[in-house]
Short mmCIF file of N, CA and C in Angstrom, two decimals:
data_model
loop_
_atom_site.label_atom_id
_atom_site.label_comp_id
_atom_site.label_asym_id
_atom_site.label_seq_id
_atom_site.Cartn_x
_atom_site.Cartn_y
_atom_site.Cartn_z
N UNK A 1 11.34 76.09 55.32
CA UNK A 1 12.70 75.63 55.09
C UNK A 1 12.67 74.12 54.93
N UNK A 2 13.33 73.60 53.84
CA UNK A 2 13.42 72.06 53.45
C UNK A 2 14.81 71.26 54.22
N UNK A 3 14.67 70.40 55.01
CA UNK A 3 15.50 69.79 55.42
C UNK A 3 16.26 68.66 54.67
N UNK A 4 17.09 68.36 54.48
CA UNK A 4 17.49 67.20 53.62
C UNK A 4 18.23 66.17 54.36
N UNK A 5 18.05 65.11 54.34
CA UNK A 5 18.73 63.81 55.38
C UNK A 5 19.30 63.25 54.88
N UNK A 6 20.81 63.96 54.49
CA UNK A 6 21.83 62.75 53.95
C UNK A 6 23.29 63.57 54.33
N UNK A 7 24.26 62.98 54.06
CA UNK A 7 25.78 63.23 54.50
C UNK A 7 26.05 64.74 53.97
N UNK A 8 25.54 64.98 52.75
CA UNK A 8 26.03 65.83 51.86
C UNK A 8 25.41 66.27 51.26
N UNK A 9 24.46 67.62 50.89
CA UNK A 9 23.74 68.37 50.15
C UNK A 9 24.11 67.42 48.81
N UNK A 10 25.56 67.22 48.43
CA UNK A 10 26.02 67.14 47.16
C UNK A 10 25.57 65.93 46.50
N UNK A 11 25.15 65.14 47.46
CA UNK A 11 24.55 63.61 47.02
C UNK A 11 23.33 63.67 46.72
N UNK A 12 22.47 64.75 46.18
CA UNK A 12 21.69 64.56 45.99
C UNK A 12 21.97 65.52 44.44
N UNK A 13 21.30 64.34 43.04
CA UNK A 13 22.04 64.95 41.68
C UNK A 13 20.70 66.37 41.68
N UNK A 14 19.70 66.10 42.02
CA UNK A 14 19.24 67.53 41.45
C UNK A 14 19.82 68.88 42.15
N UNK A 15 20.62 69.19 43.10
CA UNK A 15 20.76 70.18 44.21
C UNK A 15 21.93 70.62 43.20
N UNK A 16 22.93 70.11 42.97
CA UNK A 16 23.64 71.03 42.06
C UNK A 16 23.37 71.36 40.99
N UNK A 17 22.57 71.00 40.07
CA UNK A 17 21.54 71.68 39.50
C UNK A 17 20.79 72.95 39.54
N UNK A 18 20.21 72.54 40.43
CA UNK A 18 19.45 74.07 40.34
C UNK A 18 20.27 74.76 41.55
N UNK A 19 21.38 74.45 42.50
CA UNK A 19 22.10 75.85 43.07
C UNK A 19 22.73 76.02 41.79
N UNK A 20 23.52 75.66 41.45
CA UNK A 20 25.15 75.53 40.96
C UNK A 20 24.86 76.30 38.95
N UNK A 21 23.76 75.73 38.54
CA UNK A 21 23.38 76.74 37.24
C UNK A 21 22.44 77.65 37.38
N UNK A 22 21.13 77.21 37.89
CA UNK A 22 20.12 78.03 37.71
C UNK A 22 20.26 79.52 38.72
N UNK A 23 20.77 79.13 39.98
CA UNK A 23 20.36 80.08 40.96
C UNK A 23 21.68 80.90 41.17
N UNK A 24 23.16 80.13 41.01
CA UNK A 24 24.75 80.73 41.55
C UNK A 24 25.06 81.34 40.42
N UNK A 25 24.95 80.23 39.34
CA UNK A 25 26.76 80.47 38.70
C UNK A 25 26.22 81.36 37.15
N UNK A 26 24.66 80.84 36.59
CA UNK A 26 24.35 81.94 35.91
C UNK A 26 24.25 83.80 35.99
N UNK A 27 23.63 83.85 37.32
CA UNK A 27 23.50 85.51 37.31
C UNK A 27 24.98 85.85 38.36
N UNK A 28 25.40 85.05 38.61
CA UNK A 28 27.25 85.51 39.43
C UNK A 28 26.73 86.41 40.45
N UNK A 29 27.05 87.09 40.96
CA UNK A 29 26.64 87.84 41.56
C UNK A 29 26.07 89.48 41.79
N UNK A 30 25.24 89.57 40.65
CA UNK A 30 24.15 90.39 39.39
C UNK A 30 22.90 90.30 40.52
N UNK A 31 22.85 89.27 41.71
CA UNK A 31 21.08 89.17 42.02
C UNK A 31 21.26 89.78 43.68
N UNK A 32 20.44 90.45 43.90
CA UNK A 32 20.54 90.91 45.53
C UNK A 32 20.17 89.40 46.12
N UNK A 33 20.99 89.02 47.38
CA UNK A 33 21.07 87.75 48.35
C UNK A 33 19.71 87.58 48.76
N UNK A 34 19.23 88.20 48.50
CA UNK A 34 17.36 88.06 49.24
C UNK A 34 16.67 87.67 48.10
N UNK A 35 16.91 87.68 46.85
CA UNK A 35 16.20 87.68 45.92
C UNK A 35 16.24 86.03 45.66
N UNK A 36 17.77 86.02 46.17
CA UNK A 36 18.35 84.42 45.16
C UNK A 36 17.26 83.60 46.58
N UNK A 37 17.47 84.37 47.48
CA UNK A 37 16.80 83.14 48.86
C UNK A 37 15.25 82.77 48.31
N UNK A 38 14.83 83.83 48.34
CA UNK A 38 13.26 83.53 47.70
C UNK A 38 13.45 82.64 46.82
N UNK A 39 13.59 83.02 45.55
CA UNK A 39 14.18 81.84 44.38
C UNK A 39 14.28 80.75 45.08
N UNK A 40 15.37 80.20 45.94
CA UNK A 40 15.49 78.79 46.35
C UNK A 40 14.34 78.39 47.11
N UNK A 41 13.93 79.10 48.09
CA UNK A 41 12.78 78.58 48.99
C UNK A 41 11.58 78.30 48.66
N UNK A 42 11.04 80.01 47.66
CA UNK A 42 9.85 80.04 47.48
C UNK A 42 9.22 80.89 48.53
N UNK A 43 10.39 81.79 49.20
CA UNK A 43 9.64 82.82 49.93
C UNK A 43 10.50 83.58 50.46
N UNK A 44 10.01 85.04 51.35
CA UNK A 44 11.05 86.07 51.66
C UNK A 44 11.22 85.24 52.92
N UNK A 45 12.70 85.20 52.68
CA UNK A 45 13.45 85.75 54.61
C UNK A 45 13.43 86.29 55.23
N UNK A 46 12.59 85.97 56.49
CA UNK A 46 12.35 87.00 57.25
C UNK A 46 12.96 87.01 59.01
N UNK A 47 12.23 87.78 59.64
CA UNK A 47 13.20 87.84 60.57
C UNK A 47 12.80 86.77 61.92
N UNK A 48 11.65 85.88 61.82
CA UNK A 48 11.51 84.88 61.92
C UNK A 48 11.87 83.72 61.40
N UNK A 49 12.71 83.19 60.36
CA UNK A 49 13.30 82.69 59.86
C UNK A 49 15.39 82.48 61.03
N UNK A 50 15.68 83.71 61.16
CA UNK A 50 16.87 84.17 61.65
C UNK A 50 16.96 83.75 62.93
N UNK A 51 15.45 84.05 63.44
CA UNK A 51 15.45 83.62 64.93
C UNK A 51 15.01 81.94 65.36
N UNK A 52 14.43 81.54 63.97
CA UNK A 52 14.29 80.27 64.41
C UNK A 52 15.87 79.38 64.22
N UNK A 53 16.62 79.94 63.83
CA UNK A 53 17.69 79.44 63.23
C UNK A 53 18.88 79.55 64.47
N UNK A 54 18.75 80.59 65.04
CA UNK A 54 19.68 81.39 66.33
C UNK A 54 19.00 80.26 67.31
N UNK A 55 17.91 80.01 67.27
CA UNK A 55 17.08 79.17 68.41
C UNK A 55 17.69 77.60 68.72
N UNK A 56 18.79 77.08 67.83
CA UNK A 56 19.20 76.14 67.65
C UNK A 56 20.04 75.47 69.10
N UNK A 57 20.17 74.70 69.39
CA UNK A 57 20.87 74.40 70.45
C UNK A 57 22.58 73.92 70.41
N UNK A 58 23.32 74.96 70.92
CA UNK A 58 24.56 75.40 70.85
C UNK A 58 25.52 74.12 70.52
N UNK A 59 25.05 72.96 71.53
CA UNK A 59 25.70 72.03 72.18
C UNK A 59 25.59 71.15 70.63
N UNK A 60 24.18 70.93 70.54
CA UNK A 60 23.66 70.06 69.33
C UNK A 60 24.62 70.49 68.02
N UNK A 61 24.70 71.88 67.43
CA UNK A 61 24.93 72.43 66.33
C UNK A 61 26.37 72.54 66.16
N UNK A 62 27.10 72.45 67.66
CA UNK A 62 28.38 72.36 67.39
C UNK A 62 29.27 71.05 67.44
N UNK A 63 28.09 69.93 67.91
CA UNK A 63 28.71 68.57 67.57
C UNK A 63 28.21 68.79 66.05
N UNK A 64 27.44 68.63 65.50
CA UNK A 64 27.17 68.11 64.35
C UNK A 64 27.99 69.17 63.44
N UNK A 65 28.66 69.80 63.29
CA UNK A 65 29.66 70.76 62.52
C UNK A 65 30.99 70.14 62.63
N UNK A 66 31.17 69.72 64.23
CA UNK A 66 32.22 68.67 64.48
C UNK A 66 32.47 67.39 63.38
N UNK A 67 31.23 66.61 63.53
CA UNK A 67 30.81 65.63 63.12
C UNK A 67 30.96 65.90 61.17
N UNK A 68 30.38 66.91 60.80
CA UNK A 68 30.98 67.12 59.06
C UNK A 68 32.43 67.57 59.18
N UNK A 69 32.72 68.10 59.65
CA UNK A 69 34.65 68.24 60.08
C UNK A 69 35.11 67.28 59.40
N UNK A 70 34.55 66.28 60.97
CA UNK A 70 35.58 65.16 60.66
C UNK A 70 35.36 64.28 59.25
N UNK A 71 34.59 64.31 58.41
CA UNK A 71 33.58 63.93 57.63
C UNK A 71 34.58 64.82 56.45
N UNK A 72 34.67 65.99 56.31
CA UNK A 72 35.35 66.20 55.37
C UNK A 72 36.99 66.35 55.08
N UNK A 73 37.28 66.40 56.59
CA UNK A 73 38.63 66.39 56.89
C UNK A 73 39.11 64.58 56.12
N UNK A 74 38.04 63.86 56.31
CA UNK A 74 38.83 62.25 55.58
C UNK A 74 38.35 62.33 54.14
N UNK A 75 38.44 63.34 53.42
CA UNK A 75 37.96 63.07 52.11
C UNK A 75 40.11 63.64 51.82
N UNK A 76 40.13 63.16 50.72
CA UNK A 76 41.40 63.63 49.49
C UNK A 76 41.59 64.79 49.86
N UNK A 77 42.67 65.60 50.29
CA UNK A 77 43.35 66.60 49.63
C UNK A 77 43.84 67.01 47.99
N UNK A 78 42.46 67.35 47.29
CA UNK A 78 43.51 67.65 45.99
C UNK A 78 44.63 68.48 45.77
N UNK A 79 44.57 69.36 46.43
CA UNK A 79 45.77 70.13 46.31
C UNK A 79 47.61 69.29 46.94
N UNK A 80 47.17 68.69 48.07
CA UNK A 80 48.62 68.04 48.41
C UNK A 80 48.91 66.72 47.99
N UNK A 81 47.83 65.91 47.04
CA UNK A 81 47.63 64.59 46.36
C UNK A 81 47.73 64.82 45.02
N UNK A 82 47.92 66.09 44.16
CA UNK A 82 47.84 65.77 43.09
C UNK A 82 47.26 65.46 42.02
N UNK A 83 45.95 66.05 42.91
CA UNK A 83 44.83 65.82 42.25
C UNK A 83 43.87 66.75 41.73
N UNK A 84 42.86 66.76 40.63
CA UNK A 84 42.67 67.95 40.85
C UNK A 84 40.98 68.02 41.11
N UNK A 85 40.06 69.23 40.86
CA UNK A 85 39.00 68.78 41.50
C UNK A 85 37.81 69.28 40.21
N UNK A 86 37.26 68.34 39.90
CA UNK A 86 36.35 68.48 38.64
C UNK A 86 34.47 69.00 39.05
N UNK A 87 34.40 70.64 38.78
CA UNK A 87 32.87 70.75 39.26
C UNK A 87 32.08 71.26 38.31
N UNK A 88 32.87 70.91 36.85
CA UNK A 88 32.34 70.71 35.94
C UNK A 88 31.75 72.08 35.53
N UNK A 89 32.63 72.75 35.58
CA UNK A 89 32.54 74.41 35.32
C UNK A 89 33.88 75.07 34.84
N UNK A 90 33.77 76.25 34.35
CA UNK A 90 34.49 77.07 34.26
C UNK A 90 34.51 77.94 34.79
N UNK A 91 36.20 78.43 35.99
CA UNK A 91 36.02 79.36 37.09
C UNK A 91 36.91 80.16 36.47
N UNK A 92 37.03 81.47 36.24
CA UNK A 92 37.89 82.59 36.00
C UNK A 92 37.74 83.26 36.89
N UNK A 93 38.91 83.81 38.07
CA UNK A 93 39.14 84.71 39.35
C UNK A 93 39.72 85.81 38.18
N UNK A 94 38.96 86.86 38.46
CA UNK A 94 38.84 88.55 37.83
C UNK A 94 39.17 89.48 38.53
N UNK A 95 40.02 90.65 38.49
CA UNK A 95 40.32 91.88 39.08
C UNK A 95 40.05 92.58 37.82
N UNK A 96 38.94 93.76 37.88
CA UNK A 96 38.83 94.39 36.64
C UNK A 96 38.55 93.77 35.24
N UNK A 97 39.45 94.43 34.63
CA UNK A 97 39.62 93.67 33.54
C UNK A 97 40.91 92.59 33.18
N UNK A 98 41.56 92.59 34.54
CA UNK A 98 43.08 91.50 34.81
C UNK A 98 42.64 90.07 35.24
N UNK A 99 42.78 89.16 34.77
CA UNK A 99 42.25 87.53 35.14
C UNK A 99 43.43 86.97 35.16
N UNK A 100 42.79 87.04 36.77
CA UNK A 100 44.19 86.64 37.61
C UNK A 100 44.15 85.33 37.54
N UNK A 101 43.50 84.13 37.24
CA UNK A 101 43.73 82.81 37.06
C UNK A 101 42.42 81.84 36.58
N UNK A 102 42.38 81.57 35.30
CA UNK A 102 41.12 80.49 34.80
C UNK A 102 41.77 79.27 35.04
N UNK A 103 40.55 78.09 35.38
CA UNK A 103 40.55 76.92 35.16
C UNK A 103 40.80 76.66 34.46
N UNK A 104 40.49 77.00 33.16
CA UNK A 104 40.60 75.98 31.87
C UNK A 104 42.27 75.91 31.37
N UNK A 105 42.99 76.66 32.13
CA UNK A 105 44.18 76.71 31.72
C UNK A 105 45.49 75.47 32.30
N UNK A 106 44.64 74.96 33.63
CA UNK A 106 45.54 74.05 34.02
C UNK A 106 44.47 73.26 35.38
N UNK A 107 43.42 73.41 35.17
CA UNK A 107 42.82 72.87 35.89
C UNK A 107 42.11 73.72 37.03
N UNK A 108 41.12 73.57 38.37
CA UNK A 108 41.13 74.06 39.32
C UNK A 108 41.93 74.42 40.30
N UNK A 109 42.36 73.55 41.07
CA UNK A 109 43.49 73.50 41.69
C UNK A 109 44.87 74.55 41.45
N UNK A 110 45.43 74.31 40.15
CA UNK A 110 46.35 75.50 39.46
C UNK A 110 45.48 76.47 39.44
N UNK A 111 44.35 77.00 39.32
CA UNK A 111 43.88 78.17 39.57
C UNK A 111 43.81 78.88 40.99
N UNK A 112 43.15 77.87 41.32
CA UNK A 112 43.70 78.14 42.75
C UNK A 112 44.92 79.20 43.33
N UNK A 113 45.92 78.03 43.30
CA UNK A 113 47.29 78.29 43.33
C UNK A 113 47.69 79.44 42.82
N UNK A 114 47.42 79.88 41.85
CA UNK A 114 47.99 81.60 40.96
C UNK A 114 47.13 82.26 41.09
N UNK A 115 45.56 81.52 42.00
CA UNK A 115 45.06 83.12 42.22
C UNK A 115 45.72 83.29 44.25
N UNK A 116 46.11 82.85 44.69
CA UNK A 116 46.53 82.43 46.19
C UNK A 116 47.84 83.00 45.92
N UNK A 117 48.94 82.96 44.48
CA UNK A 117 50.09 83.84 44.52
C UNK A 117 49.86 84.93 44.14
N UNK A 118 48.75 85.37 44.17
CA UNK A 118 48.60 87.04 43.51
C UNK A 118 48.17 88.09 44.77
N UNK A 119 47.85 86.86 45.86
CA UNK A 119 47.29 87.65 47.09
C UNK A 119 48.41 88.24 48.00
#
């Protein structure tokens, strides 16, 4: 497992890259969850993996969750600012063959929103 030392997975330009085309948003969700893990890692998940992860210390893992909280809690509200949020994709929320709300029609955010009034 690769650790990364910075605020935000997202600050780093190659990581949305290869999650966000190569590994997520091309096969949608077409790939069994074990398959895509290998893909990212470079190996199976196993059940040593789970337990080294459970092994974490309670106290430690729940400040630092605290700690991105508060971390994302001071970023913009786009939705109550007016803003909207650019991830440089095209999202269409689907029931069947009914599309209940694309981006490209008014942004993310408005998608959002009309797929959140359909619920």
């Amino acid at each position: 497992r690769r650790r990364f030392e910075a605020d935000s997975l997202s600050s780093f330009a190659f990581v949305a890259h290869v999650l966000g085309v190569q590994q997520y948003w091309e096969c949608g969700n077409s790939r069994p969850f074990l398959e895509t893990v290998q893909d990212l890692t470079g190996k199976t998940l196993s059940g040593d993996d789970w337990v080294a992860e459970l092994q974490t210390d309670l106290e430690e893992y729940v400040s630092s969750e605290l700690r991105a909280l508060a971390v994302a809690s001071a970023e913009p509200d786009p939705a109550s600012e007016g803003l909207d949020v650019d991830l440089d994709m095209h999202m269409r929320l689907v029931d069947g063959d009914t599309v209940l709300a694309d981006s490209q029609e008014a942004g993310f955010v408005s998608a959002c929103r009309k797929f959140a009034a359909k619920l």
